[in-house]
Each structure stands twice: as structure tokens, then as C-alpha cells.
């Protein structure tokens, strides 16, 4: 399924003002759990520690997900897209909760029609 | 699974300079196919036409995905995240090809270790 040569790649941080969106997906169920941003430092820490690190845009600081709660995200697989400006990380979510609201996924507002959304528990 | 009241919501476009990232996921397989951006107009067109529209940052224009190729993305479900600054759309990908490289998914660079990536065909 893969070509036999490997490429040294990293996200094109310069293109997007230093940050690229990272989509985090449960490696087993395929459920999308959250989207946050990585700068170059958090991306490299994600690769070297095998735990997901972000750049918090609101707090303007490096964010090791789960550092406080223990709900770290263990990297299972990592992908870059065609133009190297987005990341997908398939993870194991320790504790089963990715969202700060206590939900499994941050994507709990589901369109029910006409701009109206239902809240998934 | 859902609370019985519906909320009128839309992405917080003001927060992110007018654009929010939209993650597109195959509604059947759960595979993440691409990530692109929506402004308010493309978001509303996505809801009203039930076909995914983006804002092309490179061409600086409204982008009805599949308009040229016929590979439109039919909306099956749509989600907003906890802080309303990211969208997930579960879709049916007409033609089976989301990426401009001719691949099913844009996320075809898979980390093989030490910053090296393999290319999935």
C-alpha cells in the first residue's frame, strides 16, 4: 500500500502563521475527538514523546494535553495532508475523555436541521 | 442520547478571522478525507444546498467542492465543537476521491518513524 521510499517531512508552519490544525481521532472507533493547533515545538514534542502536545491559542502557551487531568493522548499513527498544512493524529485517549466539558468528544453539537443543533450527552 | 431542546448555533467566525476549519469525514468508513476552511457564506451554502462549500485561502474565492470534477461532497451529518470554532462534516464523497492528487483522502503521508513518512497510494 506504500511506496518503498520514505520522505523527511514536516508541516509547513511558515505558511499558516506558525500554527497548523491537528485533528485528533480515536484510533479504534474513528470518532473525531477534537481539533486544536500545533506549532513547531508542540509538533516535535508530540513525535518525540508519543503524547499529543498543542499550542494553546487562548493561553498562548505550550499545552501537553492531559498534563493536569491525566487524560493524555497517546499517539498511535500520525498523518500529514497533501499540502502539509494539516495533521491527523490517531490516538488512544487515556481516561476516554477528550473534551474539557467532560465529554468523550468536543464535537457534541449535531445539526438537527435549519441551523438548530441537538446536544449529545 | 440528546437533550430535548435544540439550540440555534453557528460557528464563531469572528473569533478566527472569518474562517473556521472544517474536517470532512467519510460517513460510512469514518476515514478523514480532508481539512479546509469555511467562511460564513460557504457554511450557509453547505447547510442550504447539503453539499460542502469552502473558502479557498489560496484562490481567495468561494469553492463549491466538486463543481468542476463532479466529485461533490453530500452532507450526511454536521457537528460543531464545544467552543464553536471547528466543524466536522460527515459526507458521502461522490466519485470516491476527495484529494486533488486523485487519492481518496488528502491524508496520505503516514509517519513511519523519526520524521520520515511513507506515501500511501
Short mmCIF file of C-alpha atoms in Angstrom, two decimals:
data_model
loop_
_atom_site.label_atom_id
_atom_site.label_comp_id
_atom_site.label_asym_id
_atom_site.label_seq_id
_atom_site.Cartn_x
_atom_site.Cartn_y
_atom_site.Cartn_z
CA UNK A 1 0.00 0.00 0.00
CA UNK A 2 3.00 2.33 0.42
CA UNK A 3 5.81 3.28 -1.92
CA UNK A 4 9.16 1.91 -0.81
CA UNK A 5 10.88 5.23 -0.24
CA UNK A 6 10.39 7.36 2.84
CA UNK A 7 10.28 11.14 2.84
CA UNK A 8 11.52 13.50 5.52
CA UNK A 9 8.56 15.84 6.00
CA UNK A 10 7.10 18.22 8.48
CA UNK A 11 4.13 20.58 8.47
CA UNK A 12 4.60 23.88 6.66
CA UNK A 13 4.42 26.07 9.75
CA UNK A 14 5.57 29.18 7.89
CA UNK A 15 2.54 29.04 5.58
CA UNK A 16 -0.06 29.29 8.33
CA UNK A 17 1.41 31.84 10.71
CA UNK A 18 3.27 29.23 12.72
CA UNK A 19 0.27 27.05 13.56
CA UNK A 20 -1.34 24.09 11.84
CA UNK A 21 -4.64 22.47 12.80
CA UNK A 22 -4.37 18.99 14.28
CA UNK A 23 -7.38 16.70 14.15
CA UNK A 24 -7.42 14.01 16.79
CA UNK A 25 -9.25 10.78 16.04
CA UNK A 26 -9.83 7.74 18.21
CA UNK A 27 -7.58 5.07 16.70
CA UNK A 28 -10.09 2.29 17.37
CA UNK A 29 -13.51 3.81 16.72
CA UNK A 30 -12.54 6.50 14.19
CA UNK A 31 -14.51 9.10 16.16
CA UNK A 32 -13.13 12.63 15.81
CA UNK A 33 -12.43 13.83 19.34
CA UNK A 34 -11.11 17.37 18.98
CA UNK A 35 -9.29 19.87 16.83
CA UNK A 36 -6.54 22.08 18.20
CA UNK A 37 -3.37 23.71 16.92
CA UNK A 38 0.31 22.78 16.89
CA UNK A 39 3.33 24.99 16.50
CA UNK A 40 6.69 23.53 15.58
CA UNK A 41 7.71 22.89 19.19
CA UNK A 42 4.48 21.08 20.12
CA UNK A 43 4.66 19.03 16.92
CA UNK A 44 8.19 17.89 17.69
CA UNK A 45 7.27 17.09 21.30
CA UNK A 46 4.33 15.05 20.00
CA UNK A 47 6.69 13.00 17.85
CA UNK A 48 9.40 12.52 20.45
CA UNK A 49 7.19 11.81 23.49
CA UNK A 50 4.41 9.99 21.55
CA UNK A 51 1.91 12.07 23.54
CA UNK A 52 -0.03 14.88 21.86
CA UNK A 53 1.11 18.45 22.56
CA UNK A 54 -0.62 21.56 21.25
CA UNK A 55 -0.18 25.30 21.25
CA UNK A 56 -3.00 26.88 23.23
CA UNK A 57 -4.14 29.93 21.27
CA UNK A 58 -6.14 31.29 24.22
CA UNK A 59 -3.45 30.84 26.88
CA UNK A 60 -0.62 31.41 24.41
CA UNK A 61 1.44 28.57 25.79
CA UNK A 62 2.59 25.06 25.10
CA UNK A 63 -0.13 22.60 26.10
CA UNK A 64 0.63 18.99 26.93
CA UNK A 65 -2.86 17.54 26.73
CA UNK A 66 -3.71 15.68 29.95
CA UNK A 67 -0.85 17.19 31.91
CA UNK A 68 -3.28 18.21 34.67
CA UNK A 69 -6.13 15.70 34.24
CA UNK A 70 -4.02 12.68 33.37
CA UNK A 71 -6.10 12.30 30.20
CA UNK A 72 -3.11 12.19 27.88
CA UNK A 73 -3.44 11.29 24.22
CA UNK A 74 -1.10 8.52 23.13
CA UNK A 75 -0.03 8.70 19.50
CA UNK A 76 -0.86 5.58 17.51
CA UNK A 77 -0.49 6.98 13.98
CA UNK A 78 0.16 10.44 12.53
CA UNK A 79 -0.62 11.76 9.06
CA UNK A 80 0.10 14.93 7.08
CA UNK A 81 -2.09 16.06 4.22
CA UNK A 82 -1.24 16.73 0.58
CA UNK A 83 -0.09 20.31 1.07
CA UNK A 84 1.41 19.76 4.52
CA UNK A 85 -0.79 22.24 6.34
CA UNK A 86 -2.94 19.91 8.43
CA UNK A 87 -2.22 16.99 10.77
CA UNK A 88 -4.32 13.97 11.70
CA UNK A 89 -3.34 12.02 14.80
CA UNK A 90 -4.91 8.69 15.61
CA UNK A 91 -4.71 8.28 19.34
CA UNK A 92 -5.56 6.30 22.40
CA UNK A 93 -7.41 8.70 24.73
CA UNK A 94 -6.44 7.82 28.29
CA UNK A 95 -9.49 8.16 30.53
CA UNK A 96 -11.77 8.23 27.49
CA UNK A 97 -12.48 11.96 27.76
CA UNK A 98 -11.03 14.45 25.28
CA UNK A 99 -13.29 17.47 25.88
CA UNK A 100 -12.91 19.91 28.76
CA UNK A 101 -16.70 19.65 29.24
CA UNK A 102 -16.25 16.05 30.35
CA UNK A 103 -17.50 14.56 27.11
CA UNK A 104 -15.70 11.95 25.06
CA UNK A 105 -15.57 14.25 22.02
CA UNK A 106 -15.64 18.03 21.61
CA UNK A 107 -17.97 17.60 18.62
CA UNK A 108 -21.21 17.16 20.55
CA UNK A 109 -23.40 19.75 18.78
CA UNK A 110 -25.13 17.85 15.97
CA UNK A 111 -27.10 19.61 13.28
CA UNK A 112 -30.77 18.69 13.51
CA UNK A 113 -31.94 20.96 10.69
CA UNK A 114 -32.41 24.63 9.85
CA UNK A 115 -29.43 25.85 11.89
CA UNK A 116 -30.70 24.06 15.00
CA UNK A 117 -28.42 21.73 16.91
CA UNK A 118 -29.01 18.98 19.42
CA UNK A 119 -26.57 18.43 22.26
CA UNK A 120 -25.19 14.91 22.52
CA UNK A 121 -24.53 13.79 26.06
CA UNK B 1 -28.82 10.37 23.65
CA UNK B 2 -29.68 14.02 23.05
CA UNK B 3 -31.27 16.60 25.28
CA UNK B 4 -34.76 17.52 24.18
CA UNK B 5 -34.13 21.17 23.43
CA UNK B 6 -32.49 22.41 20.26
CA UNK B 7 -30.09 25.33 20.09
CA UNK B 8 -29.68 27.84 17.28
CA UNK B 9 -25.91 27.85 16.74
CA UNK B 10 -23.35 28.75 14.18
CA UNK B 11 -19.56 28.81 14.12
CA UNK B 12 -17.88 31.78 15.76
CA UNK B 13 -16.45 33.25 12.57
CA UNK B 14 -15.42 36.50 14.27
CA UNK B 15 -13.07 34.65 16.62
CA UNK B 16 -10.91 33.13 13.92
CA UNK B 17 -10.55 35.92 11.40
CA UNK B 18 -13.65 34.90 9.49
CA UNK B 19 -12.63 31.32 8.79
CA UNK B 20 -13.13 28.06 10.68
CA UNK B 21 -11.51 24.73 9.85
CA UNK B 22 -13.87 22.07 8.54
CA UNK B 23 -12.88 18.42 8.81
CA UNK B 24 -14.54 16.15 6.32
CA UNK B 25 -15.05 12.53 7.25
CA UNK B 26 -16.47 9.65 5.23
CA UNK B 27 -19.85 8.98 6.83
CA UNK B 28 -19.57 5.23 6.35
CA UNK B 29 -15.91 4.38 6.97
CA UNK B 30 -15.00 7.22 9.35
CA UNK B 31 -11.89 7.97 7.29
CA UNK B 32 -10.83 11.62 7.44
CA UNK B 33 -10.71 12.82 3.86
CA UNK B 34 -9.60 16.45 4.03
CA UNK B 35 -9.48 19.65 6.03
CA UNK B 36 -10.34 23.01 4.51
CA UNK B 37 -11.84 26.29 5.66
CA UNK B 38 -15.31 27.79 5.66
CA UNK B 39 -16.35 31.40 5.91
CA UNK B 40 -19.90 32.34 6.83
CA UNK B 41 -21.14 32.29 3.24
CA UNK B 42 -19.70 28.85 2.46
CA UNK B 43 -21.04 27.48 5.75
CA UNK B 44 -24.56 28.70 4.96
CA UNK B 45 -24.37 27.33 1.42
CA UNK B 46 -23.26 23.98 2.86
CA UNK B 47 -26.36 23.90 5.06
CA UNK B 48 -28.83 25.05 2.45
CA UNK B 49 -27.57 23.01 -0.52
CA UNK B 50 -26.43 19.97 1.56
CA UNK B 51 -23.21 19.98 -0.49
CA UNK B 52 -19.95 21.09 1.08
CA UNK B 53 -18.68 24.58 0.21
CA UNK B 54 -15.39 26.06 1.38
CA UNK B 55 -13.47 29.29 1.19
CA UNK B 56 -10.30 28.71 -0.80
CA UNK B 57 -7.49 30.53 1.02
CA UNK B 58 -5.13 30.23 -1.96
CA UNK B 59 -7.57 31.39 -4.63
CA UNK B 60 -9.42 33.69 -2.25
CA UNK B 61 -12.81 32.65 -3.52
CA UNK B 62 -15.85 30.59 -2.67
CA UNK B 63 -15.22 26.94 -3.51
CA UNK B 64 -18.04 24.51 -4.18
CA UNK B 65 -16.15 21.24 -3.86
CA UNK B 66 -16.67 19.10 -6.96
CA UNK B 67 -18.03 21.94 -9.05
CA UNK B 68 -15.54 21.14 -11.82
CA UNK B 69 -14.79 17.45 -11.21
CA UNK B 70 -18.30 16.38 -10.23
CA UNK B 71 -16.82 14.96 -7.01
CA UNK B 72 -19.23 16.81 -4.75
CA UNK B 73 -19.47 16.07 -1.04
CA UNK B 74 -23.00 15.35 0.13
CA UNK B 75 -23.67 16.33 3.74
CA UNK B 76 -24.87 13.44 5.89
CA UNK B 77 -24.26 14.96 9.34
CA UNK B 78 -22.66 18.15 10.61
CA UNK B 79 -21.17 18.89 14.03
CA UNK B 80 -19.78 21.92 15.85
CA UNK B 81 -17.30 21.63 18.68
CA UNK B 82 -17.51 22.84 22.27
CA UNK B 83 -16.23 26.35 21.59
CA UNK B 84 -17.82 26.67 18.14
CA UNK B 85 -14.60 27.21 16.25
CA UNK B 86 -14.36 23.95 14.30
CA UNK B 87 -16.74 21.97 12.09
CA UNK B 88 -16.93 18.26 11.34
CA UNK B 89 -18.94 17.17 8.32
CA UNK B 90 -19.74 13.54 7.69
CA UNK B 91 -20.20 13.15 3.98
CA UNK B 92 -20.79 10.91 1.03
CA UNK B 93 -17.91 11.57 -1.36
CA UNK B 94 -19.27 11.31 -4.88
CA UNK B 95 -16.68 9.60 -7.09
CA UNK B 96 -14.78 8.42 -4.03
CA UNK B 97 -11.95 10.92 -4.47
CA UNK B 98 -11.53 13.88 -2.13
CA UNK B 99 -7.93 14.87 -2.85
CA UNK B 100 -6.78 16.90 -5.85
CA UNK B 101 -3.92 14.36 -6.24
CA UNK B 102 -6.50 11.73 -7.21
CA UNK B 103 -6.37 9.94 -3.87
CA UNK B 104 -9.34 9.07 -1.71
CA UNK B 105 -8.02 11.12 1.21
CA UNK B 106 -5.65 14.09 1.44
CA UNK B 107 -4.01 12.47 4.48
CA UNK B 108 -1.74 10.06 2.62
CA UNK B 109 1.59 10.85 4.31
CA UNK B 110 1.86 8.43 7.22
CA UNK B 111 4.54 8.76 9.87
CA UNK B 112 6.88 5.78 9.75
CA UNK B 113 9.24 6.98 12.47
CA UNK B 114 11.87 9.66 13.13
CA UNK B 115 10.19 12.33 11.00
CA UNK B 116 10.07 10.00 7.99
CA UNK B 117 6.82 9.45 6.15
CA UNK B 118 5.57 6.80 3.80
CA UNK B 119 3.26 7.71 0.94
CA UNK B 120 0.02 5.76 0.82
CA UNK B 121 -1.23 5.11 -2.70
#
